[in-house]
Tab-separated table of C-alpha atoms in Angstrom:
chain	number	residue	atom	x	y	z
A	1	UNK	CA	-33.719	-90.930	104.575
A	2	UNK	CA	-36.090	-89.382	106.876
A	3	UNK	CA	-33.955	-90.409	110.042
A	4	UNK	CA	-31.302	-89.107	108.679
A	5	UNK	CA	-32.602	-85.559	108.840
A	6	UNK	CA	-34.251	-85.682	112.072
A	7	UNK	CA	-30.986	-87.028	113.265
A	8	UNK	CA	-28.863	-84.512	111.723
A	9	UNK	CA	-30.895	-81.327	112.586
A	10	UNK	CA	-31.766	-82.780	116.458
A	11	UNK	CA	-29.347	-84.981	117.597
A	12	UNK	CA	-28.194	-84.666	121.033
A	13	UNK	CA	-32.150	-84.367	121.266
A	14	UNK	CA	-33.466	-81.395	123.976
A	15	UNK	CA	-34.337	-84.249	126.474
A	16	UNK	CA	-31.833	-87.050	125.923
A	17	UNK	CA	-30.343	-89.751	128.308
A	18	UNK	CA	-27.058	-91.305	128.404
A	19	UNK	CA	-27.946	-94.766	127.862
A	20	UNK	CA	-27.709	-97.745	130.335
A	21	UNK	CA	-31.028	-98.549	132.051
A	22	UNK	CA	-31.580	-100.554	135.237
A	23	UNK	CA	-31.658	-104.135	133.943
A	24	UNK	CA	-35.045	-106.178	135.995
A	25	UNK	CA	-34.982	-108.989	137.879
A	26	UNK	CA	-35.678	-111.986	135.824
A	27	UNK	CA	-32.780	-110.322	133.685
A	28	UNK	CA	-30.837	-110.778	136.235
A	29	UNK	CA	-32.293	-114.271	137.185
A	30	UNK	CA	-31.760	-115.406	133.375
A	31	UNK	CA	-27.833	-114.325	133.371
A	32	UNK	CA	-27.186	-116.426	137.028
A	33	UNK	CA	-29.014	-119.298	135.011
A	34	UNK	CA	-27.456	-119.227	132.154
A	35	UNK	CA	-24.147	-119.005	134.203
A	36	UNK	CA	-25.304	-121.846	135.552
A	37	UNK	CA	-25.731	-124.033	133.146
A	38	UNK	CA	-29.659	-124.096	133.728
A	39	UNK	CA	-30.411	-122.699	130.507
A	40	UNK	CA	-29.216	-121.771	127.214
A	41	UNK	CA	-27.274	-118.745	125.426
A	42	UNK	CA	-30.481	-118.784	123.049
A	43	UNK	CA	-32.937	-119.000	125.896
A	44	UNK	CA	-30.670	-115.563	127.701
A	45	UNK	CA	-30.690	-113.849	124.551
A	46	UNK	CA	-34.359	-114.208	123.799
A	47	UNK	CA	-35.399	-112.887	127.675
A	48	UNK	CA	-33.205	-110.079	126.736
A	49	UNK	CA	-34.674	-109.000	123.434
A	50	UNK	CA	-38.087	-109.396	125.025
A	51	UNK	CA	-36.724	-106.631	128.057
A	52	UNK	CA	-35.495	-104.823	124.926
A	53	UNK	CA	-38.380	-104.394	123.147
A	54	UNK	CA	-40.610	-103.804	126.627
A	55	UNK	CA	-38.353	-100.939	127.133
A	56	UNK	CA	-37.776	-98.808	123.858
A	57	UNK	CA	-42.199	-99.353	124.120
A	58	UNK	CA	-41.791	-97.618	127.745
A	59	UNK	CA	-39.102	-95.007	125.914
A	60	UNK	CA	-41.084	-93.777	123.473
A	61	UNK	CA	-44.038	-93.906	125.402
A	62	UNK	CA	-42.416	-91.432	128.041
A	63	UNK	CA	-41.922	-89.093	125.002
A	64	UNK	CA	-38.179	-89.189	124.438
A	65	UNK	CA	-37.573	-89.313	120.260
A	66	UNK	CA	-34.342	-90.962	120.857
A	67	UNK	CA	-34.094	-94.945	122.507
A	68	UNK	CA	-31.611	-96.999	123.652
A	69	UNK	CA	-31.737	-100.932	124.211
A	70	UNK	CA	-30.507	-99.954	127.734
A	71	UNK	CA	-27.377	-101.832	127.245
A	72	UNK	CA	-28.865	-105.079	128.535
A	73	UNK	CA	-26.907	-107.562	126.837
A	74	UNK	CA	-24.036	-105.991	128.396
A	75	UNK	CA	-22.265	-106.815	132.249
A	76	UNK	CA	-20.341	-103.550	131.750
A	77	UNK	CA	-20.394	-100.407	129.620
A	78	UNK	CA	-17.217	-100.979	128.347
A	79	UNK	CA	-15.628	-104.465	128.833
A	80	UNK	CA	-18.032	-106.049	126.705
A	81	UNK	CA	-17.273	-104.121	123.638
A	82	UNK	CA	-13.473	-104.076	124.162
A	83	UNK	CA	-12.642	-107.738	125.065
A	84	UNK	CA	-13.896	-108.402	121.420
A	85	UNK	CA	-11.989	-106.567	119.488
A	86	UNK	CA	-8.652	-108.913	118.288
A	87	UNK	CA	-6.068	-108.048	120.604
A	88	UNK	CA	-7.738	-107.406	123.792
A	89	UNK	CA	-9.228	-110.429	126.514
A	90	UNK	CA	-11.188	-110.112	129.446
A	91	UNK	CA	-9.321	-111.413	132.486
A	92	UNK	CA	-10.176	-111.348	136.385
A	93	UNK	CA	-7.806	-109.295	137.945
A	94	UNK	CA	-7.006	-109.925	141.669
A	95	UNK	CA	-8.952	-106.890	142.543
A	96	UNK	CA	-11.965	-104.491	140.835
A	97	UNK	CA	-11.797	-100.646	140.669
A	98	UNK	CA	-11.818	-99.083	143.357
A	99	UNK	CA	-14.324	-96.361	143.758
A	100	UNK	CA	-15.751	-93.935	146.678
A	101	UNK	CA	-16.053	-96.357	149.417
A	102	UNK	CA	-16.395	-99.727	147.410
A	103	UNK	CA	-14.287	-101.911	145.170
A	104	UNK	CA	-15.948	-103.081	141.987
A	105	UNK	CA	-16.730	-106.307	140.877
A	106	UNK	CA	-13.208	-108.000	139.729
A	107	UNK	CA	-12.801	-107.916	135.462
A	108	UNK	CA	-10.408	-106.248	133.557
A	109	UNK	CA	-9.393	-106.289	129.694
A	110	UNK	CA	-5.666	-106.528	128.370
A	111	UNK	CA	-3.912	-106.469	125.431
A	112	UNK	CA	-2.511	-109.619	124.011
A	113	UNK	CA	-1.776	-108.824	120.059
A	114	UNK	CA	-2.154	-106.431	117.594
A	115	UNK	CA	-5.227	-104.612	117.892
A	116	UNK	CA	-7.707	-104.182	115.130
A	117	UNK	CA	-11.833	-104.621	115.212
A	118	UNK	CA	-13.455	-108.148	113.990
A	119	UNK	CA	-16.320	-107.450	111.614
A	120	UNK	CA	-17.908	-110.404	113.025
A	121	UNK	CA	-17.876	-108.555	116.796
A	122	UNK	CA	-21.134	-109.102	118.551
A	123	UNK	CA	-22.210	-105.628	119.069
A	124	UNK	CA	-23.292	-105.163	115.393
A	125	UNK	CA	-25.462	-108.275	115.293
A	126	UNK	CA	-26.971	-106.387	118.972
A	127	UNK	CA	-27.394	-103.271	116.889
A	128	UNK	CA	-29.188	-104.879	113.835
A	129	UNK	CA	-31.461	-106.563	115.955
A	130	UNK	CA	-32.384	-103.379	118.250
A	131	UNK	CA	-33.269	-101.403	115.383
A	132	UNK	CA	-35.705	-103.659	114.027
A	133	UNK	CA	-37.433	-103.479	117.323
A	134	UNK	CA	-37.301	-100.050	117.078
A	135	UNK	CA	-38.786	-99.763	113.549
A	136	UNK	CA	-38.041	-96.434	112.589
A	137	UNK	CA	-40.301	-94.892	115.768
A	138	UNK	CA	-37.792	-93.170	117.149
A	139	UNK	CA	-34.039	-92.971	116.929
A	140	UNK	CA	-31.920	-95.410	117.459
A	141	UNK	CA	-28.944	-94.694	119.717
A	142	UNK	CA	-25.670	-96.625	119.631
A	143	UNK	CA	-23.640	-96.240	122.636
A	144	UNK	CA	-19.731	-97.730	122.833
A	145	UNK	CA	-16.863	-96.590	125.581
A	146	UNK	CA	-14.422	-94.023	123.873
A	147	UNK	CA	-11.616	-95.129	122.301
A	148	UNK	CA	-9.552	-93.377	125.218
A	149	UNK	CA	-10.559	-96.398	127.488
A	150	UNK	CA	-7.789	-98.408	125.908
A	151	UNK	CA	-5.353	-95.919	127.345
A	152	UNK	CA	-6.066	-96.740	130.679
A	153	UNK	CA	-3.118	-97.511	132.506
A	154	UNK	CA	-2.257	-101.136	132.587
A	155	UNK	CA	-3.893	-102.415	129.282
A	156	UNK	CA	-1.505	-101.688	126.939
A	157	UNK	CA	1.176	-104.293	126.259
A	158	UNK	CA	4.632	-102.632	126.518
A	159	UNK	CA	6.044	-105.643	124.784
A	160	UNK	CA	3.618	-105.700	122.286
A	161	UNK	CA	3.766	-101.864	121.519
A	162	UNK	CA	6.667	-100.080	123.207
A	163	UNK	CA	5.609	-96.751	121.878
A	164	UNK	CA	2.074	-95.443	122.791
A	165	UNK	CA	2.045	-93.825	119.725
A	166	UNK	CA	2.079	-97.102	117.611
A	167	UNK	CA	-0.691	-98.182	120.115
A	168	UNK	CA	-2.973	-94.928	119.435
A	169	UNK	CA	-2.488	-95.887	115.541
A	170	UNK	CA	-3.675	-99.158	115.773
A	171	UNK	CA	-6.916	-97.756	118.253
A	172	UNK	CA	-7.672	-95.771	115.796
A	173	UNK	CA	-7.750	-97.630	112.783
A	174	UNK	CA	-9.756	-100.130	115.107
A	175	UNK	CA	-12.339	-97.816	115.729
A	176	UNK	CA	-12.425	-96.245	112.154
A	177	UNK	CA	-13.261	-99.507	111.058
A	178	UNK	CA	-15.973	-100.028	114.212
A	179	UNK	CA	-17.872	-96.831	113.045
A	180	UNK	CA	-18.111	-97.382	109.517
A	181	UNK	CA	-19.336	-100.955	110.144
A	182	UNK	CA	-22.307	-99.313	112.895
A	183	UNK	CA	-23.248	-96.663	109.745
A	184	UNK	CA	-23.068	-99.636	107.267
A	185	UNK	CA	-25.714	-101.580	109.955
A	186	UNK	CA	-27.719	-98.505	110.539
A	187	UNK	CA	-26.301	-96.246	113.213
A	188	UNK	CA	-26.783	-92.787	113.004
A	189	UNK	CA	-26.438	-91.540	116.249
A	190	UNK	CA	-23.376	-92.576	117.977
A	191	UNK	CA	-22.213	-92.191	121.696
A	192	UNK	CA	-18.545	-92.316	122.902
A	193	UNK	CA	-18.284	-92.847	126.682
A	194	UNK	CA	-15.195	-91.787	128.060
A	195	UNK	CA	-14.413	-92.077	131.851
A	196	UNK	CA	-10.755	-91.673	130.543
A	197	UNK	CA	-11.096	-87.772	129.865
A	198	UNK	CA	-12.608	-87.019	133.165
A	199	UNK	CA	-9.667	-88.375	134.562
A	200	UNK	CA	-7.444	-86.430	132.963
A	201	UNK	CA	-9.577	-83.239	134.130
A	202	UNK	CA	-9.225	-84.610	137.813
A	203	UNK	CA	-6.631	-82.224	139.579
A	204	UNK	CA	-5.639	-85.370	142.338
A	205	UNK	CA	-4.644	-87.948	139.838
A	206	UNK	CA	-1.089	-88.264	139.598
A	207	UNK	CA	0.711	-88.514	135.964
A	208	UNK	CA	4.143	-90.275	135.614
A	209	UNK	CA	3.154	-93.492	133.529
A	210	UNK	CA	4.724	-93.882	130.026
A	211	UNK	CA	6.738	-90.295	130.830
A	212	UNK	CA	4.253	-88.251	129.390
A	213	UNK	CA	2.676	-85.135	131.432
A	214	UNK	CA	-1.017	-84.685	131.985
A	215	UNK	CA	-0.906	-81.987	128.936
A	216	UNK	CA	0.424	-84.408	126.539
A	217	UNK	CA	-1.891	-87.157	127.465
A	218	UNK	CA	-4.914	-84.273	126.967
A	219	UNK	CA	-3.312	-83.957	123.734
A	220	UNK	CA	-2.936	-87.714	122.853
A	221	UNK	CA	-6.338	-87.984	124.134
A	222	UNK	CA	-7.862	-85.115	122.052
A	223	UNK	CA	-5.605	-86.811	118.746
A	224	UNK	CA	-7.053	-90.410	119.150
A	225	UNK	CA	-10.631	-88.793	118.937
A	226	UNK	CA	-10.464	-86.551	116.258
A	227	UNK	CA	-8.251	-89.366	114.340
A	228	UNK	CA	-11.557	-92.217	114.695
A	229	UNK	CA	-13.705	-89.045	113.590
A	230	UNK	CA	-11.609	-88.284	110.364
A	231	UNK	CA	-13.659	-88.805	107.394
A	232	UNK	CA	-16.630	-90.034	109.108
A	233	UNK	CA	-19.855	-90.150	107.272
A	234	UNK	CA	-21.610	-86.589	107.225
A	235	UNK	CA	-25.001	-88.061	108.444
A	236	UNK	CA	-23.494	-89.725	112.116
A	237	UNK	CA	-23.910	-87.617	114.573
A	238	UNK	CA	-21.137	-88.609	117.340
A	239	UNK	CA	-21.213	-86.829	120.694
A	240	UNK	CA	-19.187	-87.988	123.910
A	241	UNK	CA	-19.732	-88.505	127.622
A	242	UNK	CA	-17.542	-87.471	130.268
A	243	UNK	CA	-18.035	-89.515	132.779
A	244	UNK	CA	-16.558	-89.260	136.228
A	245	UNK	CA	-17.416	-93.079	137.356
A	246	UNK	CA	-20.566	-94.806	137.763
A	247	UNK	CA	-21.127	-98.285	139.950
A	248	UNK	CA	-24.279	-98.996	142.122
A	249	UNK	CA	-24.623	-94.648	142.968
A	250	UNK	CA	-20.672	-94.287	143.861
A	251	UNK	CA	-17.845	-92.123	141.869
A	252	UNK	CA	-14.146	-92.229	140.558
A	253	UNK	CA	-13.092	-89.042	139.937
A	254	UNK	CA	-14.221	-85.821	141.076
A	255	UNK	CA	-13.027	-81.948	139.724
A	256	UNK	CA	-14.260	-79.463	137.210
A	257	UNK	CA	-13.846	-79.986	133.388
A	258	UNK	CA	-11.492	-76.814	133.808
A	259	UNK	CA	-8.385	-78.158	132.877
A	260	UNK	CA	-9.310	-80.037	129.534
A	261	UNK	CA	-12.194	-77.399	128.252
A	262	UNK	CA	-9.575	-75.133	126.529
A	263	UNK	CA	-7.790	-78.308	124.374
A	264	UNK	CA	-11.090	-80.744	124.166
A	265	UNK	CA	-13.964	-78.764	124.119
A	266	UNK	CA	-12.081	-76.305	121.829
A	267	UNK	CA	-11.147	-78.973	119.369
A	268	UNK	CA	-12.580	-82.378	119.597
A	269	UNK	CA	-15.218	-83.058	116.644
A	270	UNK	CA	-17.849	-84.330	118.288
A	271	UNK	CA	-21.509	-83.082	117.850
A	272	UNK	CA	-22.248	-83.015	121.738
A	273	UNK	CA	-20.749	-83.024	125.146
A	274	UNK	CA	-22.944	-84.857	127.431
A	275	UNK	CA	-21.441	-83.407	130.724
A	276	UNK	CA	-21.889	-84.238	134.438
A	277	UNK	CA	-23.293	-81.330	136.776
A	278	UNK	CA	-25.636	-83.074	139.502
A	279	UNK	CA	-23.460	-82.220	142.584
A	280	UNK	CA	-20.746	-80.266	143.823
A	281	UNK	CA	-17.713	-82.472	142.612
A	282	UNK	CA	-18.604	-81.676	138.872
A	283	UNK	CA	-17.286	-77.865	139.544
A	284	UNK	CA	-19.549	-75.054	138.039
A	285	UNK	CA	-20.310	-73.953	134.236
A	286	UNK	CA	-17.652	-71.447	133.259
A	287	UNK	CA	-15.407	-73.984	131.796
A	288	UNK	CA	-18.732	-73.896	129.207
A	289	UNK	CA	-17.404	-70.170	127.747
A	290	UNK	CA	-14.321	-72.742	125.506
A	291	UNK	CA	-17.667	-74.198	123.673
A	292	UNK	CA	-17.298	-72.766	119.933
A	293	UNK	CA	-20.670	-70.847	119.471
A	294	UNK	CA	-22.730	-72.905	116.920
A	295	UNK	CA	-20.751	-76.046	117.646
A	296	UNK	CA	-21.374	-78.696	119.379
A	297	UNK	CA	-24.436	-78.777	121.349
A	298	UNK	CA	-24.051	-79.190	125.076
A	299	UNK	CA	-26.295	-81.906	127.068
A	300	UNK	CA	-26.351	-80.933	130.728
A	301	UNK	CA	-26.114	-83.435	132.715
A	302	UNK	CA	-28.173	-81.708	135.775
A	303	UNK	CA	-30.531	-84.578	136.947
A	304	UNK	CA	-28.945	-87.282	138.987
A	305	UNK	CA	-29.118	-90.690	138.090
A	306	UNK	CA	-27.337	-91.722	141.369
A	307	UNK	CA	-30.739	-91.722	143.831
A	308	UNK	CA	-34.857	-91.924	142.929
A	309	UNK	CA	-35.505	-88.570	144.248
A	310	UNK	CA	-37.017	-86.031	141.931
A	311	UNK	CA	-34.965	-82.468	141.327
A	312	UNK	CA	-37.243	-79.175	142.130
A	313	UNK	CA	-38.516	-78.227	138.359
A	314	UNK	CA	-37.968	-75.036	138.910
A	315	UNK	CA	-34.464	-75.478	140.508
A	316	UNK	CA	-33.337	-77.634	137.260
A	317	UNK	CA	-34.823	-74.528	134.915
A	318	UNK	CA	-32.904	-72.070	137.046
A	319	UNK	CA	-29.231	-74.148	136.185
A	320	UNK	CA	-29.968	-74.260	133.071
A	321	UNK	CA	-30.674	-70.651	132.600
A	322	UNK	CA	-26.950	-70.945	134.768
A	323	UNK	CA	-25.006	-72.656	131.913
A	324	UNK	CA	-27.422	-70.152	128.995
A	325	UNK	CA	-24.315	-67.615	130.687
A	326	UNK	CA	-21.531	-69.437	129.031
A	327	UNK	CA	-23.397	-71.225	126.018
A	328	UNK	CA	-26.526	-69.852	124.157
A	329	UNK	CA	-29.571	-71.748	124.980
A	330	UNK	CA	-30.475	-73.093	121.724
A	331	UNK	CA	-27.382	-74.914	121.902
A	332	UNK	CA	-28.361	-76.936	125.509
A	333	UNK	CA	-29.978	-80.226	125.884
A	334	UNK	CA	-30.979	-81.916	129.170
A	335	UNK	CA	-30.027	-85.237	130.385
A	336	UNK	CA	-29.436	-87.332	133.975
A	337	UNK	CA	-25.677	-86.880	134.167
A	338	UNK	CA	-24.812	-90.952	133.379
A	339	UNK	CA	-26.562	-93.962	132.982
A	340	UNK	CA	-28.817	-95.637	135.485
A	341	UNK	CA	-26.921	-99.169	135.414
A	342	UNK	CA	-23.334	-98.796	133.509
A	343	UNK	CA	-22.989	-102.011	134.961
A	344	UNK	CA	-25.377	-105.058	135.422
A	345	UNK	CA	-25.335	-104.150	139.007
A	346	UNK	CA	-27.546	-100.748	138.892
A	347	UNK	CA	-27.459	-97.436	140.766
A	348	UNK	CA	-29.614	-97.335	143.910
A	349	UNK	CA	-33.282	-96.604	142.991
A	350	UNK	CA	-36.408	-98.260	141.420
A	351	UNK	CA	-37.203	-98.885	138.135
A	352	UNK	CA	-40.315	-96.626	138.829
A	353	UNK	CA	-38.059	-93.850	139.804
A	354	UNK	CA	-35.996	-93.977	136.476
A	355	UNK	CA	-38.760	-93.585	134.521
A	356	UNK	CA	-39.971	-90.723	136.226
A	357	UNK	CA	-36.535	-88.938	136.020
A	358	UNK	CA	-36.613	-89.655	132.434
A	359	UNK	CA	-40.387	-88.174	131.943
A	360	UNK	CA	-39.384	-85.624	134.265
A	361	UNK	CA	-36.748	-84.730	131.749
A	362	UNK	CA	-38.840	-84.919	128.545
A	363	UNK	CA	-41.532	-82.254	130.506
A	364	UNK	CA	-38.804	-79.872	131.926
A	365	UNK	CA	-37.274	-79.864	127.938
A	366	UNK	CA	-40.405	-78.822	126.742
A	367	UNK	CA	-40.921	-76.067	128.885
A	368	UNK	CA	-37.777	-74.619	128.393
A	369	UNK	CA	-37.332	-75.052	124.718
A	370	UNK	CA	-41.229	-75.890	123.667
């Protein structure tokens, strides 16, 4: 019961992080073996628990009361959760994402049925496991890709579901379903990434798919959200990150959050907004002024995750003290602005180097809020 509270009264937690963590080398070396044929699934899955367990130790050592498993039985941040649910398949697509300047490793997910979530998926069995390592020293974070990632164009089936409508019912009743089996295993802290929503704030992309404008897909966006949130159990907290693309240090999108703050961050029932701001494609802070006072808290995503060197302390106080303009300070949180490996791959820096971000972050939070 305990958790619960500290959960509920601090979760997004002052000095948080988004999640992914940059997975080491005889991680790395285990997954080409077991692709290999060299060893087995059991012998993978037992070099990743021990990683696991050396790094919520490292975690809570650095002073942060919230740990993730770094998402290291994971390739990606989001194909691995979605190619499980019935419905959906992973598939290698004749070519990867393409980002700034590089094309991503080539996998994709599709859908083949009717979608709904297997209570036998894999991640819950992950979760059950991590929190046991974590035994109640800190909190345990759970972090999925948002339901919104299944509106990417390209995944749904039009012969399956013609309307897009009929397809956001189904996603949601999936991810109802997904959540309530998480709280039944012990989640209580719950992140949705979503990559998704950042597009739709990106003023280049071009909207003419399914015949819908860029407001009504905000709004379809902002309805699929708020409809896996309905009725969800008081003691989850749920907050979301808007991501704008994350593969070894490169980007996807770039723009403000100025065109979805006054529908999303109006409206969508999420406890926190983990938000990018750690260069000068994330636009400034006054799309922060549509936060409702005494909402959801705001985790400012200031400190890059993209490169090893260390921000000026004083320099990350004085944008804080930036965003205090448009959202009272006791409602901020610090974070890097995305994960350190949303992919198996890894942004470009040291292991070293994330840890001293993340301590960096922990000291900075408890100057500014003690």
């Amino acid at each position: 019961m305990m958790t619960n509270s500290i959960t509920l009264t601090k979760a997004p937690f002052r000095a948080d992080h988004v999640g992914s963590l940059l997975r080491p080398d005889n991680l790395h070396r285990a997954r080409n073996e077991y692709k290999e044929g060299k060893i087995s699934y059991e012998q993978l899955r037992q070099v990743e628990t021990n990683e696991i367990k050396r790094i919520v130790d490292k975690q809570i050592e650095i002073g942060l009361e919230l740990v993730t498993d770094g998402e290291f039985r994971r390739t990606w941040w989001h194909l691995d959760f979605l190619e499980h649910f019935n419905g959906i398949e992973g598939y290698v697509p004749e070519r990867g994402y393409q980002f700034q300047g590089v094309e991503t490793e080539k996998y994709q997910i599709r859908n083949t049925g009717k979608i709904t979530f297997p209570t036998d998926h894999p991640f819950i069995k992950d979760f059950l496991e991590f929190n046991d390592i974590v035994a109640g020293r800190a909190v345990a974070k759970q972090t999925i890709p948002s339901p919104n990632q299944l509106f990417h164009v390209g995944i749904r089936d039009e012969a399956i579901y013609p309307d897009i409508e009929e397809f956001a019912k189904d996603v949601i009743q999936a991810y109802r379903r997904a959540i309530q089996l998480f709280y039944d295993a012990g989640v209580r802290y719950l992140q949705l990434d979503d990559v998704y929503i950042a597009g739709l704030s990106a003023p280049n992309k071009v909207f003419e798919e399914g015949g819908y404008s860029r407001e009504q897909y905000i709004d379809l966006a902002l309805r699929v959200i708020n409809g896996v949130l309905e009725g969800k159990p008081e003691d989850l907290v749920v907050t979301t990150h808007l991501c704008r693309g994350n593969y070894q240090s490169t980007w996807l999108f770039e723009g403000s959050y100025a065109l979805i703050a006054p529908t999303l961050f109006v409206k969508e029932k999420v406890n926190g907004f983990f938000l990018e701001y750690d260069d000068e494609r994330s636009g400034d802070f006054q799309p922060l002024e549509y936060i409702p006072r005494e909402g959801a808290r705001v985790v400012l995503g200031v400190v890059t995750s993209k490169n090893g060197e260390i921000e000026g302390k004083e320099a990350i106080i004085a944008r804080i003290n930036e965003a205090a303009k448009y959202v009272p300070l006791e409602q901020l949180c610090l974070s890097p602005q995305c994960g350190f490996a949303s992919t198996h791959h890894g942004n470009k820096l040291t292991e070293e180097q994330q840890w001293k971000k993340l301590k960096f972050i922990v000291d900075v939070a408890k100057e500014v809020w003690g």
